[in-house]
């Protein structure tokens, strides 16, 4: 799964009819409206049937604990827990991080391609894979260009340190290196952390923040860590 993402399907139909003139044209207009209505009803019915037939492959979000779906790129994914962590913030120099939510997800019936990805990253082909998915936003509140390398390490509640570089090979949007202009934001960032199903918390280590102008006194602000409840 080199490129993993969330697919959102939106269909919008808009019909506008206008009629004017004598009674004959009104009759034609009504007939047209009748035909259009029948066509729209058929379209809606076809769409409903297609949605029912392809529900497992088209639905790409896990919103409630216990939700499960099949993704051909990974396997069967199940949401074990979901926590709102919007009260969590981390500041490293001019970089402000605002967290959104934390999901613990288990993948079973793992696809061959995802098994290969996991083997390349961890040296094993597991029967199932559980990870915490942490979403967050970044903002440069300063007047200088800065760069940041995201979250590179995590520590579980049992003290096990985890290398997060595998996010790069899986295509997860945890920055390998981002340059942010002054007073700018990036809304969608995410990091995966391998955990046990019953994991209650992890510690994330944010990397150093560097200013483009290395003559500045505060050219480098060393990274910090934050505890995230799951």
mmCIF file of C-alpha atoms in Angstrom:
data_model
loop_
_atom_site.group_PDB
_atom_site.id
_atom_site.type_symbol
_atom_site.label_atom_id
_atom_site.label_comp_id
_atom_site.label_asym_id
_atom_site.label_seq_id
_atom_site.Cartn_x
_atom_site.Cartn_y
_atom_site.Cartn_z
ATOM 1 C CA UNK A 1 0.000 0.000 0.000
ATOM 2 C CA UNK A 2 2.325 2.693 -1.270
ATOM 3 C CA UNK A 3 -0.329 5.313 -1.406
ATOM 4 C CA UNK A 4 -3.011 5.017 1.181
ATOM 5 C CA UNK A 5 -5.711 7.554 1.428
ATOM 6 C CA UNK A 6 -9.298 8.317 2.195
ATOM 7 C CA UNK A 7 -11.667 8.390 -0.830
ATOM 8 C CA UNK A 8 -14.787 10.525 -0.627
ATOM 9 C CA UNK A 9 -17.472 10.084 -3.300
ATOM 10 C CA UNK A 10 -19.953 12.937 -3.909
ATOM 11 C CA UNK A 11 -22.610 12.989 -6.629
ATOM 12 C CA UNK A 12 -24.750 16.065 -7.230
ATOM 13 C CA UNK A 13 -27.581 16.283 -9.813
ATOM 14 C CA UNK A 14 -29.194 19.616 -10.552
ATOM 15 C CA UNK A 15 -32.045 20.081 -12.997
ATOM 16 C CA UNK A 16 -33.632 23.436 -13.927
ATOM 17 C CA UNK A 17 -36.785 23.654 -16.022
ATOM 18 C CA UNK A 18 -38.603 26.714 -17.247
ATOM 19 C CA UNK A 19 -41.810 26.999 -19.242
ATOM 20 C CA UNK A 20 -43.745 29.849 -20.789
ATOM 21 C CA UNK A 21 -46.215 30.460 -23.623
ATOM 22 C CA UNK A 22 -49.665 29.106 -24.548
ATOM 23 C CA UNK A 23 -51.488 26.044 -23.195
ATOM 24 C CA UNK A 24 -49.876 23.806 -25.820
ATOM 25 C CA UNK A 25 -46.351 24.681 -24.692
ATOM 26 C CA UNK A 26 -47.409 24.235 -21.057
ATOM 27 C CA UNK A 27 -48.574 20.723 -21.882
ATOM 28 C CA UNK A 28 -45.215 19.987 -23.536
ATOM 29 C CA UNK A 29 -43.404 21.404 -20.519
ATOM 30 C CA UNK A 30 -45.372 19.176 -18.142
ATOM 31 C CA UNK A 31 -44.620 16.179 -20.306
ATOM 32 C CA UNK A 32 -40.919 17.038 -20.225
ATOM 33 C CA UNK A 33 -41.029 17.373 -16.450
ATOM 34 C CA UNK A 34 -42.714 13.965 -16.214
ATOM 35 C CA UNK A 35 -40.040 12.357 -18.401
ATOM 36 C CA UNK A 36 -37.251 14.075 -16.434
ATOM 37 C CA UNK A 37 -38.761 12.964 -13.142
ATOM 38 C CA UNK A 38 -38.931 9.364 -14.359
ATOM 39 C CA UNK A 39 -35.327 9.513 -15.533
ATOM 40 C CA UNK A 40 -34.177 10.987 -12.221
ATOM 41 C CA UNK A 41 -36.059 8.302 -10.270
ATOM 42 C CA UNK A 42 -34.370 5.585 -12.336
ATOM 43 C CA UNK A 43 -30.989 7.217 -11.784
ATOM 44 C CA UNK A 44 -31.575 7.352 -8.030
ATOM 45 C CA UNK A 45 -32.701 3.720 -7.988
ATOM 46 C CA UNK A 46 -29.652 2.620 -9.983
ATOM 47 C CA UNK A 47 -27.388 4.600 -7.651
ATOM 48 C CA UNK A 48 -29.029 3.028 -4.596
ATOM 49 C CA UNK A 49 -28.578 -0.475 -6.019
ATOM 50 C CA UNK A 50 -24.944 0.221 -6.874
ATOM 51 C CA UNK A 51 -24.309 1.596 -3.387
ATOM 52 C CA UNK A 52 -25.848 -1.483 -1.764
ATOM 53 C CA UNK A 53 -23.832 -3.833 -3.959
ATOM 54 C CA UNK A 54 -20.550 -2.004 -3.409
ATOM 55 C CA UNK A 55 -21.004 -0.776 0.152
ATOM 56 C CA UNK A 56 -18.011 -2.680 1.510
ATOM 57 C CA UNK A 57 -15.621 -1.360 -1.142
ATOM 58 C CA UNK A 58 -16.863 2.235 -1.451
ATOM 59 C CA UNK A 59 -17.227 3.143 2.225
ATOM 60 C CA UNK A 60 -13.811 4.355 3.286
ATOM 61 C CA UNK A 61 -14.280 5.792 6.771
ATOM 62 C CA UNK A 62 -14.417 4.234 10.218
ATOM 63 C CA UNK A 63 -16.588 6.478 12.377
ATOM 64 C CA UNK A 64 -17.835 4.321 15.267
ATOM 65 C CA UNK A 65 -16.071 1.788 17.472
ATOM 66 C CA UNK A 66 -16.732 -1.647 16.011
ATOM 67 C CA UNK A 67 -17.040 -0.366 12.437
ATOM 68 C CA UNK A 68 -15.361 -2.695 9.978
ATOM 69 C CA UNK A 69 -14.771 -2.589 6.225
ATOM 70 C CA UNK A 70 -12.710 -4.257 3.556
ATOM 71 C CA UNK A 71 -10.041 -2.318 1.677
ATOM 72 C CA UNK A 72 -8.338 -4.105 -1.206
ATOM 73 C CA UNK A 73 -5.052 -2.296 -0.505
ATOM 74 C CA UNK A 74 -4.797 -3.452 3.110
ATOM 75 C CA UNK A 75 -7.444 -5.981 4.178
ATOM 76 C CA UNK A 76 -10.310 -5.946 6.667
ATOM 77 C CA UNK A 77 -9.918 -2.939 8.963
ATOM 78 C CA UNK A 78 -11.757 -2.593 12.266
ATOM 79 C CA UNK A 79 -11.977 0.434 14.550
ATOM 80 C CA UNK A 80 -11.077 -0.588 18.115
ATOM 81 C CA UNK A 81 -11.215 2.853 19.731
ATOM 82 C CA UNK A 82 -11.732 6.506 18.839
ATOM 83 C CA UNK A 83 -10.732 9.466 21.010
ATOM 84 C CA UNK A 84 -11.163 13.194 20.509
ATOM 85 C CA UNK A 85 -7.791 14.775 21.328
ATOM 86 C CA UNK A 86 -8.521 18.304 20.101
ATOM 87 C CA UNK A 87 -7.493 19.562 23.564
ATOM 88 C CA UNK A 88 -3.911 18.442 22.851
ATOM 89 C CA UNK A 89 -1.409 20.995 21.529
ATOM 90 C CA UNK A 90 2.357 21.056 21.116
ATOM 91 C CA UNK A 91 4.522 24.107 20.429
ATOM 92 C CA UNK A 92 8.078 23.819 19.121
ATOM 93 C CA UNK A 93 9.467 27.278 18.409
ATOM 94 C CA UNK A 94 7.207 28.939 15.840
ATOM 95 C CA UNK A 95 5.528 25.640 15.010
ATOM 96 C CA UNK A 96 2.150 24.969 16.612
ATOM 97 C CA UNK A 97 0.682 21.464 16.437
ATOM 98 C CA UNK A 98 -3.027 20.964 17.077
ATOM 99 C CA UNK A 99 -4.256 17.395 17.350
ATOM 100 C CA UNK A 100 -7.603 16.173 16.031
ATOM 101 C CA UNK A 101 -8.293 12.551 16.971
ATOM 102 C CA UNK A 102 -6.687 9.200 17.707
ATOM 103 C CA UNK A 103 -7.986 5.902 16.323
ATOM 104 C CA UNK A 104 -6.747 2.418 17.156
ATOM 105 C CA UNK A 105 -7.295 0.199 14.114
ATOM 106 C CA UNK A 106 -6.672 -3.502 13.493
ATOM 107 C CA UNK A 107 -6.116 -4.965 10.029
ATOM 108 C CA UNK A 108 -6.969 -8.650 9.477
ATOM 109 C CA UNK A 109 -7.152 -10.724 6.287
ATOM 110 C CA UNK A 110 -4.153 -8.659 5.245
ATOM 111 C CA UNK A 111 -3.646 -8.288 1.493
ATOM 112 C CA UNK A 112 -0.473 -9.676 -0.072
ATOM 113 C CA UNK A 113 0.731 -6.203 -1.080
ATOM 114 C CA UNK A 114 0.288 -4.852 2.464
ATOM 115 C CA UNK A 115 2.051 -7.922 3.894
ATOM 116 C CA UNK A 116 5.000 -7.130 1.639
ATOM 117 C CA UNK A 117 5.028 -3.520 2.848
ATOM 118 C CA UNK A 118 4.959 -4.644 6.482
ATOM 119 C CA UNK A 119 7.715 -7.194 5.868
ATOM 120 C CA UNK A 120 9.916 -4.499 4.328
ATOM 121 C CA UNK A 121 9.288 -2.225 7.314
ATOM 122 C CA UNK A 122 9.337 -4.715 10.210
ATOM 123 C CA UNK A 123 10.881 -7.910 8.824
ATOM 124 C CA UNK A 124 7.748 -10.018 9.429
ATOM 125 C CA UNK A 125 4.521 -10.874 7.600
ATOM 126 C CA UNK A 126 1.951 -10.643 10.432
ATOM 127 C CA UNK A 127 -1.502 -12.232 10.399
ATOM 128 C CA UNK A 128 -2.899 -8.977 11.786
ATOM 129 C CA UNK A 129 -1.587 -5.454 12.323
ATOM 130 C CA UNK A 130 -2.790 -2.937 14.939
ATOM 131 C CA UNK A 131 -1.828 0.716 14.884
ATOM 132 C CA UNK A 132 -2.798 4.074 16.365
ATOM 133 C CA UNK A 133 -3.702 6.645 13.715
ATOM 134 C CA UNK A 134 -3.073 10.186 14.999
ATOM 135 C CA UNK A 135 -4.324 13.183 12.992
ATOM 136 C CA UNK A 136 -2.981 16.692 13.532
ATOM 137 C CA UNK A 137 -2.617 20.171 12.020
ATOM 138 C CA UNK A 138 0.507 22.326 11.750
ATOM 139 C CA UNK A 139 0.856 26.102 11.779
ATOM 140 C CA UNK A 140 3.871 28.386 11.453
ATOM 141 C CA UNK A 141 3.015 31.385 13.641
ATOM 142 C CA UNK A 142 6.323 33.194 13.093
ATOM 143 C CA UNK A 143 7.770 35.581 10.521
ATOM 144 C CA UNK A 144 10.437 33.198 9.198
ATOM 145 C CA UNK A 145 10.422 30.172 6.905
ATOM 146 C CA UNK A 146 10.807 27.002 8.933
ATOM 147 C CA UNK A 147 11.327 23.284 8.257
ATOM 148 C CA UNK A 148 10.211 20.271 10.282
ATOM 149 C CA UNK A 149 10.570 16.489 9.969
ATOM 150 C CA UNK A 150 7.393 15.388 11.734
ATOM 151 C CA UNK A 151 7.248 12.606 14.331
ATOM 152 C CA UNK A 152 10.071 10.081 14.010
ATOM 153 C CA UNK A 153 9.799 8.144 17.294
ATOM 154 C CA UNK A 154 7.149 7.017 19.744
ATOM 155 C CA UNK A 155 7.147 5.169 23.068
ATOM 156 C CA UNK A 156 4.341 2.848 24.196
ATOM 157 C CA UNK A 157 2.915 2.736 27.723
ATOM 158 C CA UNK A 158 5.140 -0.301 28.374
ATOM 159 C CA UNK A 159 8.250 1.710 27.477
ATOM 160 C CA UNK A 160 8.791 0.145 24.053
ATOM 161 C CA UNK A 161 10.347 2.664 21.627
ATOM 162 C CA UNK A 162 9.053 2.535 18.049
ATOM 163 C CA UNK A 163 10.713 3.925 14.916
ATOM 164 C CA UNK A 164 8.119 5.736 12.780
ATOM 165 C CA UNK A 165 10.097 5.995 9.546
ATOM 166 C CA UNK A 166 7.903 3.231 8.084
ATOM 167 C CA UNK A 167 5.240 5.940 7.607
ATOM 168 C CA UNK A 168 7.328 7.217 4.687
ATOM 169 C CA UNK A 169 7.366 3.907 2.803
ATOM 170 C CA UNK A 170 3.616 3.450 3.353
ATOM 171 C CA UNK A 171 2.836 6.949 2.081
ATOM 172 C CA UNK A 172 1.305 8.193 5.346
ATOM 173 C CA UNK A 173 1.273 12.046 5.473
ATOM 174 C CA UNK A 174 3.622 12.361 8.440
ATOM 175 C CA UNK A 175 6.140 14.892 7.100
ATOM 176 C CA UNK A 176 9.576 13.563 6.174
ATOM 177 C CA UNK A 177 10.527 17.186 5.696
ATOM 178 C CA UNK A 178 8.204 20.139 5.224
ATOM 179 C CA UNK A 179 9.021 23.780 4.589
ATOM 180 C CA UNK A 180 6.442 26.208 5.931
ATOM 181 C CA UNK A 181 6.188 29.834 4.966
ATOM 182 C CA UNK A 182 5.519 32.486 7.653
ATOM 183 C CA UNK A 183 1.937 32.512 8.979
ATOM 184 C CA UNK A 184 0.918 29.392 7.094
ATOM 185 C CA UNK A 185 -1.067 26.247 7.929
ATOM 186 C CA UNK A 186 -1.244 22.609 6.858
ATOM 187 C CA UNK A 187 -4.557 20.986 7.772
ATOM 188 C CA UNK A 188 -4.144 17.266 7.076
ATOM 189 C CA UNK A 189 -1.247 15.423 8.702
ATOM 190 C CA UNK A 190 -1.249 11.905 10.106
ATOM 191 C CA UNK A 191 1.089 9.462 11.780
ATOM 192 C CA UNK A 192 0.730 5.709 12.382
ATOM 193 C CA UNK A 193 2.187 4.061 15.489
ATOM 194 C CA UNK A 194 2.194 0.243 15.861
ATOM 195 C CA UNK A 195 0.518 -0.641 19.179
ATOM 196 C CA UNK A 196 -1.168 -3.493 21.015
ATOM 197 C CA UNK A 197 -4.969 -3.630 20.857
ATOM 198 C CA UNK A 198 -5.319 -2.635 24.502
ATOM 199 C CA UNK A 199 -2.856 0.282 24.338
ATOM 200 C CA UNK A 200 -4.109 3.241 26.396
ATOM 201 C CA UNK A 201 -1.495 5.887 25.634
ATOM 202 C CA UNK A 202 1.694 6.641 23.707
ATOM 203 C CA UNK A 203 4.380 9.313 23.772
ATOM 204 C CA UNK A 204 5.210 11.038 20.489
ATOM 205 C CA UNK A 205 8.490 12.861 19.874
ATOM 206 C CA UNK A 206 8.277 15.857 17.538
ATOM 207 C CA UNK A 207 11.484 16.643 15.651
ATOM 208 C CA UNK A 208 13.523 19.859 15.846
ATOM 209 C CA UNK A 209 12.211 22.980 14.122
ATOM 210 C CA UNK A 210 14.753 24.835 11.970
ATOM 211 C CA UNK A 211 14.604 28.356 10.554
ATOM 212 C CA UNK A 212 15.759 28.880 7.000
ATOM 213 C CA UNK A 213 17.956 31.771 8.116
ATOM 214 C CA UNK A 214 20.631 30.002 10.159
ATOM 215 C CA UNK A 215 22.073 33.324 11.336
ATOM 216 C CA UNK A 216 19.095 33.738 13.672
ATOM 217 C CA UNK A 217 19.783 33.258 17.367
ATOM 218 C CA UNK A 218 16.874 30.832 17.608
ATOM 219 C CA UNK A 219 17.763 29.081 14.344
ATOM 220 C CA UNK A 220 17.054 25.693 15.930
ATOM 221 C CA UNK A 221 14.443 24.795 18.526
ATOM 222 C CA UNK A 222 14.874 21.260 19.809
ATOM 223 C CA UNK A 223 12.023 18.805 19.510
ATOM 224 C CA UNK A 224 9.556 17.992 22.266
ATOM 225 C CA UNK A 225 7.375 15.062 23.174
ATOM 226 C CA UNK A 226 3.714 14.781 24.051
ATOM 227 C CA UNK A 227 1.574 12.061 25.629
ATOM 228 C CA UNK A 228 -1.444 11.010 23.584
ATOM 229 C CA UNK A 229 -4.290 9.064 25.189
ATOM 230 C CA UNK A 230 -5.879 6.388 23.012
#
